[in-house]
Coordinates of C-alpha atoms in Angstrom, one line a residue:
Chain B
M253 CA 0.4 -20.5 -2.9
F254 CA 2.7 -17.7 -4.0
M255 CA -0.3 -15.4 -4.5
S256 CA -1.5 -16.3 -1.1
I257 CA 1.8 -15.5 0.5
I258 CA 1.9 -12.1 -1.2
M259 CA -1.7 -11.3 -0.3
G260 CA -1.2 -12.5 3.3
V261 CA 1.9 -10.3 3.8
C262 CA 0.0 -7.3 2.3
L263 CA -3.4 -7.8 3.9
L264 CA -2.9 -9.5 7.3
P265 CA -1.3 -6.3 8.7
V266 CA -4.5 -4.4 7.7
L267 CA -6.4 -6.5 10.3
L268 CA -3.7 -5.8 12.9
I269 CA -3.8 -2.1 12.2
L270 CA -7.6 -2.0 12.4
Y271 CA -7.6 -4.0 15.6
L272 CA -5.0 -1.7 17.3
T273 CA -6.7 1.5 16.2
E274 CA -10.2 0.3 17.1
R275 CA -9.1 -1.0 20.5
N276 CA -7.4 2.4 21.1
E277 CA -10.8 4.1 20.7
A278 CA -11.9 2.6 24.0
T279 CA -9.3 4.7 25.9
P280 CA -10.6 8.2 26.8
K281 CA -9.1 11.0 24.7
K282 CA -10.5 14.6 24.6
G283 CA -13.4 13.3 26.6
L284 CA -14.3 10.7 23.9
I285 CA -14.8 7.0 24.4
L286 CA -15.7 5.1 21.2
G287 CA -16.8 8.3 19.5
V288 CA -19.0 9.6 22.4
T289 CA -18.2 12.6 24.5
L290 CA -18.6 11.8 28.1
P291 CA -18.0 13.9 31.3
P292 CA -15.3 12.5 33.7
E293 CA -18.0 11.2 36.1
G294 CA -19.7 9.5 33.1
Q295 CA -16.4 7.8 32.0
A296 CA -16.1 6.2 35.4
L297 CA -19.7 4.9 35.5
P298 CA -19.9 1.1 35.8
E299 CA -22.4 0.9 32.9
V300 CA -19.9 2.7 30.6
Q301 CA -17.1 0.4 31.8
A302 CA -19.3 -2.6 31.0
I303 CA -20.0 -1.3 27.4
V304 CA -16.3 -0.8 26.9
A305 CA -15.5 -4.3 28.2
R306 CA -18.1 -5.8 25.9
F307 CA -16.7 -3.9 23.0
K308 CA -13.2 -5.2 23.7
K309 CA -14.4 -8.8 24.0
E310 CA -16.4 -8.6 20.7
L311 CA -13.5 -6.9 18.9
N312 CA -11.1 -9.6 20.1
A313 CA -13.4 -12.4 19.0
L314 CA -14.1 -10.9 15.6
C315 CA -10.5 -10.1 14.8
L316 CA -9.4 -13.5 15.9
A317 CA -12.2 -15.1 13.7
C318 CA -11.0 -13.0 10.7
A319 CA -7.4 -14.1 11.3
A320 CA -8.5 -17.7 11.5
L321 CA -10.4 -17.4 8.3
A322 CA -7.2 -16.3 6.5
I323 CA -5.5 -19.7 7.3
P324 CA -7.4 -21.8 4.8
L325 CA -6.8 -19.2 2.1
F326 CA -3.1 -20.3 2.0
L327 CA -4.2 -23.7 0.9
V328 CA -6.4 -22.5 -2.0
R329 CA -5.1 -23.6 -5.5
G330 CA -5.3 -21.3 -8.5
E331 CA -3.9 -17.8 -8.3
M332 CA -7.0 -15.9 -9.5
F333 CA -9.4 -17.9 -7.3
S334 CA -7.0 -17.3 -4.4
L335 CA -6.9 -13.5 -5.2
S336 CA -10.7 -13.4 -5.3
L337 CA -11.0 -15.0 -1.9
W338 CA -8.4 -12.7 -0.4
M339 CA -10.3 -9.7 -1.6
V340 CA -13.5 -10.9 0.0
W341 CA -11.5 -11.5 3.2
M342 CA -10.1 -8.0 3.0
V343 CA -13.5 -6.4 2.7
A344 CA -14.8 -8.5 5.6
A345 CA -11.7 -7.6 7.7
I346 CA -12.4 -3.9 7.1
A347 CA -16.1 -4.1 7.8
L348 CA -16.4 -6.6 10.7
P349 CA -14.3 -4.8 13.3
M350 CA -16.6 -1.8 12.9
L351 CA -19.6 -3.7 14.2
P352 CA -18.6 -3.8 17.9
H353 CA -17.7 -0.1 17.6
I354 CA -21.1 0.8 16.1
R355 CA -22.9 -1.3 18.8
A356 CA -20.9 0.3 21.7
N357 CA -21.3 3.8 20.2
R358 CA -25.1 3.5 20.1
A359 CA -25.2 2.1 23.6
L360 CA -23.0 4.9 24.9
K361 CA -25.1 7.6 23.1
A362 CA -28.3 6.2 24.6
L363 CA -26.7 6.2 28.1
K364 CA -25.5 9.8 27.5
R365 CA -29.1 10.9 26.6
Q366 CA -30.4 9.1 29.6
H367 CA -28.1 11.0 31.9
G368 CA -28.5 14.4 30.1
W369 CA -24.7 14.7 29.5
S370 CA -25.0 16.6 26.2
A371 CA -22.9 19.8 26.1
G372 CA -25.0 21.3 23.3
A373 CA -24.5 21.3 19.6
A374 CA -22.7 24.6 19.2
R375 CA -19.5 24.6 17.1
L376 CA -16.4 25.8 19.0
V377 CA -13.8 28.1 17.5
D378 CA -10.8 29.2 19.6
T379 CA -9.8 32.6 18.2
S380 CA -6.8 32.9 20.5
A381 CA -4.9 29.8 19.2
S382 CA -2.3 31.8 17.3
E383 CA -1.3 30.6 13.9
A384 CA 2.2 32.1 14.4
A385 CA 2.9 29.8 17.3
L386 CA 2.1 26.6 15.3
P387 CA 4.7 24.6 13.3
R388 CA 5.1 25.7 9.7
P389 CA 3.9 23.5 6.9
I390 CA 6.5 21.6 4.8
G391 CA 8.5 24.1 2.8
L392 CA 9.8 24.0 -0.7
W393 CA 13.3 23.1 0.4
Q394 CA 11.8 20.0 2.1
L395 CA 10.5 18.9 -1.3
A396 CA 13.5 19.9 -3.4
L397 CA 16.1 17.4 -2.0
P398 CA 13.9 14.2 -2.3
L399 CA 12.6 15.4 -5.7
I400 CA 16.2 15.7 -7.0
V401 CA 17.0 12.2 -5.5
S402 CA 13.8 10.9 -7.1
L403 CA 14.7 12.3 -10.5
L404 CA 18.4 11.1 -10.4
P405 CA 17.7 7.7 -12.1
L406 CA 16.3 9.6 -15.1
W407 CA 19.9 10.7 -16.0
P408 CA 21.1 7.1 -16.8
I409 CA 17.7 6.0 -18.1
L410 CA 17.6 8.7 -20.8
R411 CA 21.1 7.8 -21.9
M412 CA 20.2 4.1 -22.2
E413 CA 20.6 2.6 -25.7
D414 CA 17.8 0.2 -25.1
T415 CA 14.9 2.1 -26.4
L416 CA 12.4 -0.5 -25.3
L417 CA 13.4 0.0 -21.7
R418 CA 13.9 3.7 -21.8
L419 CA 10.2 4.7 -22.2
P420 CA 8.6 2.5 -19.5
L421 CA 11.4 3.2 -17.0
S422 CA 11.1 6.9 -17.6
I423 CA 7.3 6.7 -17.1
I424 CA 7.7 4.9 -13.8
I425 CA 10.3 7.3 -12.5
G426 CA 8.3 10.3 -13.8
V427 CA 5.0 9.1 -12.2
D428 CA 6.7 8.5 -8.9
S429 CA 8.2 11.9 -9.0
L430 CA 4.8 13.4 -9.6
C431 CA 3.6 11.6 -6.5
L432 CA 6.2 13.6 -4.5
L433 CA 4.7 16.8 -5.8
F434 CA 1.2 15.6 -5.0
L435 CA 2.3 14.6 -1.5
W436 CA 3.9 18.0 -0.9
A437 CA 0.8 19.9 -2.2
C438 CA -1.4 17.7 0.1
G439 CA 0.9 18.6 3.1
R440 CA 0.7 22.3 2.4
W441 CA -3.1 22.1 1.9
M442 CA -3.8 20.0 5.0
F443 CA -2.1 22.6 7.2
R444 CA -4.9 25.1 6.4
R445 CA -7.1 23.1 8.7
R446 CA -7.1 23.8 12.4
S447 CA -8.9 21.6 14.8
D448 CA -8.7 20.4 18.4
M449 CA -10.6 23.3 19.8
V450 CA -12.1 21.4 22.7
T451 CA -11.4 23.3 25.9
E452 CA -11.7 26.8 27.3
D453 CA -7.9 26.7 27.6
S454 CA -6.3 28.2 24.5
T455 CA -2.9 27.0 25.4
L456 CA -4.1 23.4 25.6
N457 CA -6.0 23.8 22.3
Q458 CA -2.9 25.1 20.7
T459 CA -0.7 22.3 22.2
L460 CA -3.1 19.7 20.8
M461 CA -2.9 21.4 17.4
R462 CA 0.9 21.5 17.6
V463 CA 1.1 17.8 18.3
R464 CA -1.2 17.0 15.3
R465 CA 0.8 19.3 13.0
L466 CA 4.2 18.0 14.1
Y467 CA 3.3 14.4 13.4
W468 CA 1.8 15.4 10.1
D469 CA 4.9 17.2 9.2
R470 CA 7.1 14.2 10.0
L471 CA 4.8 11.9 8.0
W472 CA 5.0 14.1 4.9
V473 CA 8.8 14.2 5.1
I474 CA 9.0 10.4 5.6
S475 CA 6.6 9.9 2.6
L476 CA 8.6 12.2 0.4
W477 CA 11.9 10.4 1.1
G478 CA 10.1 7.0 0.9
C479 CA 9.0 7.8 -2.7
A480 CA 12.5 9.1 -3.6
G481 CA 14.0 5.9 -2.2
L482 CA 11.6 3.8 -4.1
N483 CA 12.6 5.4 -7.4
L484 CA 16.3 4.7 -6.6
A485 CA 15.4 1.1 -5.8
F486 CA 13.6 0.7 -9.1
W487 CA 16.7 1.8 -10.9
F488 CA 19.2 -0.3 -8.8
F489 CA 17.0 -3.4 -9.0
R490 CA 15.8 -3.0 -12.6
N491 CA 17.2 -6.5 -13.4
S492 CA 16.0 -8.2 -10.3
P493 CA 12.3 -8.8 -9.8
W494 CA 12.9 -9.9 -6.2
G495 CA 14.8 -6.7 -5.5
V496 CA 11.8 -4.6 -6.9
L497 CA 9.4 -6.7 -4.9
G498 CA 11.5 -6.4 -1.7
A499 CA 11.9 -2.6 -2.2
S500 CA 8.1 -2.2 -2.8
L501 CA 7.3 -4.2 0.3
L502 CA 9.8 -2.2 2.4
F503 CA 8.3 1.0 1.1
G504 CA 4.9 -0.2 2.2
V505 CA 6.1 -1.3 5.6
V506 CA 7.9 2.1 6.2
L507 CA 4.9 4.1 5.1
I508 CA 2.3 2.2 7.0
G509 CA 4.6 1.9 10.0
A510 CA 5.2 5.7 10.0
E511 CA 1.4 6.3 9.7
M512 CA 0.7 4.0 12.6
W513 CA 3.4 5.6 14.7
G514 CA 2.0 9.1 13.9
E515 CA -1.5 8.0 14.6
L516 CA -0.9 6.2 17.9
A517 CA 1.7 8.8 19.2
T518 CA -0.8 11.6 18.5
R519 CA -3.6 9.6 20.3
R520 CA -1.3 9.0 23.3
A521 CA -0.5 12.8 23.5
Q522 CA -4.2 13.6 23.2
E523 CA -4.9 11.1 26.0
Q524 CA -2.3 12.5 28.3
L525 CA -3.0 16.2 27.6
T526 CA -6.7 16.0 28.1
A527 CA -6.8 13.5 30.9
H528 CA -7.9 16.1 33.4
A529 CA -9.2 18.8 31.1
A530 CA -12.8 20.0 31.1
I531 CA -14.0 19.3 27.6
R532 CA -16.4 21.9 26.1
A533 CA -16.8 20.5 22.6
D534 CA -19.5 18.0 21.9
E535 CA -19.9 17.1 18.2
D536 CA -21.4 13.6 18.8
D537 CA -24.6 14.5 16.9
R538 CA -22.5 15.2 13.8
W539 CA -20.7 11.9 13.9
I540 CA -22.7 8.9 12.7
W541 CA -21.6 6.0 14.9
G542 CA -18.6 8.1 15.8
I543 CA -17.1 7.2 12.5
F544 CA -18.7 9.3 9.7
Y545 CA -19.0 13.1 9.8
Y546 CA -22.4 14.4 8.7
D547 CA -23.2 18.1 8.9
P548 CA -25.0 19.8 6.0
E549 CA -24.4 23.2 7.8
D550 CA -20.6 22.8 7.6
R551 CA -19.1 24.0 4.3
R552 CA -15.9 22.0 4.7
V553 CA -15.5 18.9 2.5
F554 CA -12.7 17.5 4.7
V555 CA -12.7 17.6 8.5
S556 CA -10.1 16.3 10.9
K557 CA -11.1 13.3 12.9
R558 CA -11.6 14.0 16.6
V559 CA -8.9 11.6 17.8
G560 CA -5.6 10.8 16.1
I561 CA -4.3 12.7 13.0
S562 CA -6.6 11.3 10.3
T563 CA -9.0 13.2 8.1
T564 CA -12.4 12.3 6.8
C565 CA -15.1 13.6 4.5
N566 CA -18.2 15.6 5.4
L567 CA -21.1 13.4 4.2
G568 CA -23.4 16.5 4.5
H569 CA -21.5 18.1 1.7
W570 CA -21.9 16.9 -1.9
G571 CA -18.2 16.8 -2.4
G572 CA -17.8 14.6 0.7
K573 CA -20.7 12.3 -0.5
L574 CA -18.9 12.0 -3.9
L575 CA -15.6 11.1 -2.3
M576 CA -17.0 8.6 0.1
G577 CA -19.0 7.1 -2.8
F578 CA -15.8 6.6 -4.7
S579 CA -14.0 5.1 -1.7
A580 CA -16.9 2.7 -1.1
L581 CA -16.9 1.8 -4.8
A582 CA -13.1 1.2 -4.8
I583 CA -13.5 -1.3 -1.9
L584 CA -16.4 -3.0 -3.7
V585 CA -14.4 -3.1 -7.0
C586 CA -11.7 -5.1 -5.1
L587 CA -14.2 -7.9 -4.9
F588 CA -14.3 -8.1 -8.7
I589 CA -10.5 -7.9 -9.2
G590 CA -10.1 -11.6 -9.0
P591 CA -12.8 -12.5 -11.5
I592 CA -11.7 -9.7 -13.9
L593 CA -8.1 -10.9 -13.8
G594 CA -9.3 -14.5 -14.1
V595 CA -11.1 -13.6 -17.4
L596 CA -8.0 -11.8 -18.6
D597 CA -5.8 -14.8 -17.7
S598 CA -8.0 -17.3 -19.3
T599 CA -8.5 -15.4 -22.6
P600 CA -6.4 -17.2 -25.2
T601 CA -3.7 -15.5 -27.2
H602 CA -3.7 -15.8 -31.0
L603 CA -1.3 -15.5 -33.9
T604 CA -2.7 -14.6 -37.3
L605 CA -1.0 -14.1 -40.6
T606 CA -2.7 -11.8 -43.0
D607 CA -1.4 -10.9 -46.5
T608 CA 0.6 -8.0 -45.2
A609 CA 1.3 -8.6 -41.5
L610 CA 1.7 -10.9 -38.6
V611 CA -0.9 -10.1 -35.9
S612 CA -0.6 -11.1 -32.3
A613 CA -3.8 -10.7 -30.3
H614 CA -5.2 -11.4 -26.9
G615 CA -8.7 -12.5 -27.4
S616 CA -10.1 -10.0 -29.9
S617 CA -7.7 -7.3 -28.9
E618 CA -4.8 -6.8 -31.3
K619 CA -1.5 -6.2 -29.4
Y620 CA 1.2 -6.2 -32.1
T621 CA 0.9 -5.9 -35.8
L622 CA 4.2 -6.6 -37.6
P623 CA 4.3 -5.8 -41.3
L624 CA 5.8 -8.7 -43.2
S625 CA 8.2 -6.4 -45.0
E626 CA 9.8 -5.5 -41.6
I627 CA 10.3 -9.0 -40.3
E628 CA 14.0 -9.8 -40.4
S629 CA 14.1 -13.3 -38.8
V630 CA 11.8 -16.0 -37.4
Q631 CA 12.6 -18.8 -35.0
L632 CA 10.4 -21.4 -33.4
R633 CA 11.5 -22.2 -29.8
E634 CA 10.1 -24.8 -27.5
E635 CA 11.2 -23.0 -24.4
L636 CA 10.8 -19.4 -23.2
P637 CA 14.1 -18.1 -21.6
V638 CA 13.9 -16.6 -18.2
S639 CA 12.1 -13.3 -18.6
M640 CA 11.4 -10.4 -16.2
R641 CA 8.6 -8.0 -16.7
V642 CA 9.5 -4.3 -17.0
F643 CA 6.2 -2.8 -18.1
G644 CA 3.0 -4.7 -18.9
T645 CA 1.0 -7.7 -17.7
G646 CA 2.5 -10.8 -16.1
M647 CA 0.0 -13.5 -15.3
E648 CA 0.0 -17.2 -15.0
H649 CA -1.2 -17.7 -18.6
Y650 CA -0.6 -14.3 -20.2
L651 CA 2.5 -12.3 -20.6
E652 CA 2.3 -9.0 -22.5
G653 CA 4.4 -5.9 -22.7
T654 CA 8.1 -5.1 -22.3
F655 CA 10.2 -7.8 -20.7
T656 CA 13.9 -8.5 -20.2
V657 CA 14.5 -11.9 -21.7
E658 CA 17.7 -13.8 -20.9
G659 CA 20.0 -13.7 -23.8
D660 CA 18.0 -11.2 -25.8
G661 CA 17.7 -8.2 -23.5
S662 CA 14.6 -6.1 -23.8
C663 CA 11.8 -7.7 -25.9
Q664 CA 8.1 -7.3 -26.5
L665 CA 6.0 -10.3 -25.4
C666 CA 2.5 -11.5 -26.1
L667 CA 2.1 -15.2 -25.3
D668 CA 0.9 -17.9 -22.9
P669 CA 4.1 -19.1 -21.1
T670 CA 2.4 -22.5 -20.4
A671 CA 1.7 -23.1 -24.1
P672 CA 4.9 -23.7 -26.1
P673 CA 6.2 -23.4 -28.8
F674 CA 6.9 -19.7 -29.0
L675 CA 7.8 -17.6 -32.0
R676 CA 10.9 -15.4 -31.7
V677 CA 10.6 -12.6 -34.3
E678 CA 13.0 -9.9 -35.1
A679 CA 11.4 -6.9 -36.8
D680 CA 12.6 -3.4 -37.4
G681 CA 15.4 -3.9 -34.8
V682 CA 13.0 -5.1 -32.0
I683 CA 12.8 -8.7 -30.7
Y684 CA 9.3 -10.1 -30.2
W685 CA 8.4 -13.3 -28.4
L686 CA 4.9 -14.3 -29.5
G687 CA 2.7 -17.3 -29.1
A688 CA -0.8 -18.6 -29.4
A689 CA -2.6 -20.6 -26.7
D690 CA -3.1 -23.3 -29.4
P691 CA 0.4 -24.6 -30.3
A692 CA -0.9 -25.5 -33.8
E693 CA -1.6 -21.9 -34.5
T694 CA 1.9 -20.9 -33.6
R695 CA 3.5 -23.7 -35.7
A696 CA 1.3 -22.7 -38.7
A697 CA 2.3 -19.0 -38.4
A698 CA 6.0 -20.0 -38.2
E699 CA 5.8 -22.3 -41.1
A700 CA 4.0 -19.7 -43.3
L701 CA 6.6 -17.1 -42.4
D702 CA 9.7 -19.2 -42.8
P703 CA 9.4 -23.0 -43.4
G704 CA 13.0 -23.3 -42.4
A705 CA 12.2 -22.0 -38.9
V706 CA 10.2 -25.1 -38.0
P707 CA 12.3 -28.1 -37.1
A708 CA 11.5 -31.2 -39.2
G709 CA 9.1 -33.7 -37.6
Chain M
M99 CA -11.5 33.4 23.3
L100 CA -13.7 30.4 22.7
M101 CA -16.5 31.2 20.2
R102 CA -19.6 29.1 20.1
L103 CA -21.6 29.1 16.9
D104 CA -25.1 27.6 17.1
F105 CA -26.4 26.6 13.7
Q106 CA -29.8 25.7 15.1
S107 CA -30.3 29.3 16.5
P108 CA -32.4 31.7 14.5
V109 CA -29.7 34.4 15.0
P110 CA -27.6 34.6 11.9
I111 CA -24.0 33.3 12.2
Y112 CA -22.4 36.7 11.3
R113 CA -24.5 38.2 14.2
Q114 CA -23.4 35.4 16.6
I115 CA -19.8 36.2 15.7
R116 CA -20.3 39.9 16.2
D117 CA -22.2 39.5 19.5
Q118 CA -19.6 37.1 21.0
V119 CA -16.7 39.5 20.1
V120 CA -18.6 42.4 21.7
L121 CA -19.3 40.3 24.8
A122 CA -15.7 39.2 25.0
V123 CA -14.4 42.7 24.8
A124 CA -16.9 43.9 27.4
E125 CA -15.9 41.1 29.8
G126 CA -12.2 41.6 29.2
R127 CA -11.7 38.2 27.5
L128 CA -10.5 40.1 24.4
R129 CA -8.2 42.9 25.1
P130 CA -7.5 46.0 22.9
G131 CA -4.6 45.2 20.6
E132 CA -5.4 41.4 20.5
Q133 CA -5.5 39.9 17.0
L134 CA -8.5 38.1 15.7
P135 CA -7.9 35.3 13.1
A136 CA -7.9 36.2 9.5
I137 CA -11.3 36.0 7.7
R138 CA -10.3 32.8 5.8
A139 CA -8.8 31.1 8.8
L140 CA -11.9 31.8 11.0
A141 CA -14.2 30.7 8.1
E142 CA -12.2 27.5 7.7
D143 CA -12.2 26.8 11.5
A144 CA -15.9 27.4 11.8
G145 CA -16.9 25.7 8.6
V146 CA -18.7 28.8 7.4
N147 CA -18.5 30.9 4.3
A148 CA -15.7 33.6 4.3
M149 CA -18.4 36.1 3.4
T150 CA -20.2 35.4 6.7
V151 CA -17.0 36.2 8.7
S152 CA -16.3 39.2 6.5
K153 CA -19.8 40.6 7.2
A154 CA -19.3 40.1 10.9
Y155 CA -15.9 41.8 10.8
Q156 CA -17.3 44.7 8.7
L157 CA -20.0 45.2 11.3
L158 CA -17.5 45.1 14.2
K159 CA -15.3 47.6 12.3
S160 CA -18.2 50.0 11.7
E161 CA -19.1 49.8 15.4
G162 CA -15.5 50.6 16.4
Y163 CA -14.6 47.2 18.0
L164 CA -12.2 46.3 15.3
V165 CA -9.5 47.9 13.2
T166 CA -8.1 46.2 10.2
D167 CA -4.6 46.6 9.1
R168 CA -2.8 45.0 6.1
R169 CA 0.0 43.7 8.3
A170 CA -1.6 42.9 11.6
G171 CA -5.0 41.8 10.2
A172 CA -8.1 42.3 12.4
V173 CA -7.2 43.9 15.8
V174 CA -9.5 44.4 18.7
C175 CA -10.0 47.9 20.0
L176 CA -12.3 49.7 22.4
P177 CA -14.9 51.9 20.7
Q178 CA -15.0 55.6 21.5
P179 CA -17.3 56.2 24.5
S180 CA -20.4 57.9 23.2
A181 CA -23.0 60.0 25.0
G182 CA -25.3 57.0 25.4
L183 CA -27.0 54.1 23.7
S184 CA -27.8 54.4 20.0
E185 CA -31.4 54.4 18.8
E186 CA -31.2 50.8 17.8
Q187 CA -29.7 49.8 21.2
T188 CA -32.4 51.7 23.0
A189 CA -35.1 50.0 20.9
R190 CA -33.6 46.6 21.9
L191 CA -33.6 47.6 25.5
R192 CA -37.2 48.7 25.2
L193 CA -38.1 45.4 23.7
L194 CA -36.3 43.5 26.5
A195 CA -38.0 45.5 29.2
G196 CA -41.3 44.8 27.6
E197 CA -40.5 41.1 27.5
A198 CA -39.4 41.1 31.1
R199 CA -42.7 42.8 32.1
L200 CA -44.7 40.2 30.2
A201 CA -42.6 37.4 31.8
G202 CA -43.8 38.7 35.2
L203 CA -40.7 40.5 36.5
S204 CA -41.3 43.5 38.6
R205 CA -39.4 46.8 37.9
A206 CA -37.2 46.1 40.9
E207 CA -36.4 42.6 39.8
F208 CA -35.7 43.7 36.3
L209 CA -33.3 46.5 37.5
A210 CA -31.6 44.0 39.9
L211 CA -31.1 41.6 37.0
C212 CA -29.7 44.4 34.8
G213 CA -27.4 45.5 37.7
A214 CA -26.1 41.9 38.1
V215 CA -25.4 41.5 34.4
Y216 CA -23.7 44.8 34.3
E217 CA -21.5 43.9 37.2
E218 CA -20.5 40.7 35.4
K219 CA -19.2 42.7 32.5
E220 CA -17.2 44.9 34.9
G221 CA -15.5 41.8 36.2

């Protein structure tokens, strides 16, 4: 149930976002309805209106069906099975709302051909849209402050005495700070692209570009500060799993919310600015179903989408094909996350004693090898104290990595929390909590290490 | 100025860029002193190789329609009026006249058409 709640909170908004953006495609912007460029007289045609109405009806029905399908998922037992079903649901929720769009796009294109509304396949470039009059890309100073804030937690972390916590926390903060640099570089790079050259009026083209760039600028700044805030939250809530979860969710909500705000606000501006403009650009032949850009003549790998602020790949370019392939693969891999994690979760942990060391393993993979000469104390405990993951794996039947254990502080764990007893071993100044899926294996290891550690009977 | 690049056309892209700049200058859509985008920017906007744009700019520069400056970039200018058409231009006109004749246009019709087009350029 817990897994379903987490997945529901994370994935149900995906459906809502897709629904809102898809529905918005039916409102004319830059002469486009559902990815098809139509003249004003064409947009008002009853046949076009009928296609749009059918699209909305089908979209409503499909999105409602997807939402309804999510309800039984909350009742599914077993975390990994539930995760697998949610992933299948997610792929369906991404793919299904596209179907009405594809159908409507094809119908509108056929109608366009029938009426001879094509404006030609020439590519338009407005040489008068001055670069100097456009907003500047995010500068170094816009990166500096959030980067400093993001790196602030490193100061207390590097002074921590707890060496087990120092490394993983430093890695988390360091990786998040690298994300800031990556976002900033993306922001600078994306500004190279100019688009929205759709009318004869250079001022209007420039205004459309200004709108797109302004929202992009704001989104980059929000993302930079979001990452910096997340780093601070990781430090403040380092002892509270709920705090970390809440901060991560808030980060996601802020980022997705900002993206949606930028997307819809840009679309609204495009709609208002081009409501009465004579559109000269017609790239319909280069947009498959109005969704995927395909132009082998175009040397660009990334192209701006015609409405909104998003970017997509050029499938006519090998780089675009590669990126789109990876994206498709990433979505498909999601389907296998549940089974893969299921296998990981059901693989038993083992404790083996050799002549020289105590070996803790997960399946056939050795996790910790403690030389017998370094072992200082051994205790067999029937209960695992409350523990919180800092770095590693935390599953229903498998805990492995660095954890904060109540009463012991930072410890290394490799055990099945549902299979007591557990072996608490102190070796070379580090506390280990180990255990085998088979309790007899744990007891045997404890007895061999220190017969006094095993309570009589 | 709105440039149209037709990738289906047999005319090379650099030639299309050159022709459209010349036409825009002749029609007054591009005025002397007006700045054209930098080579990289125009290549990025048009989705073509920077070398293609560079070739077009070089051609325009050699014909006197463009001057390049380190600070201002590519700036439009009017070429020095010459005594008449170049040999290459005369050859193109000869070809066009021949094609008009083969298309069935009379001398008067062809001259009227030339006059109308010339008037368009005068604004």
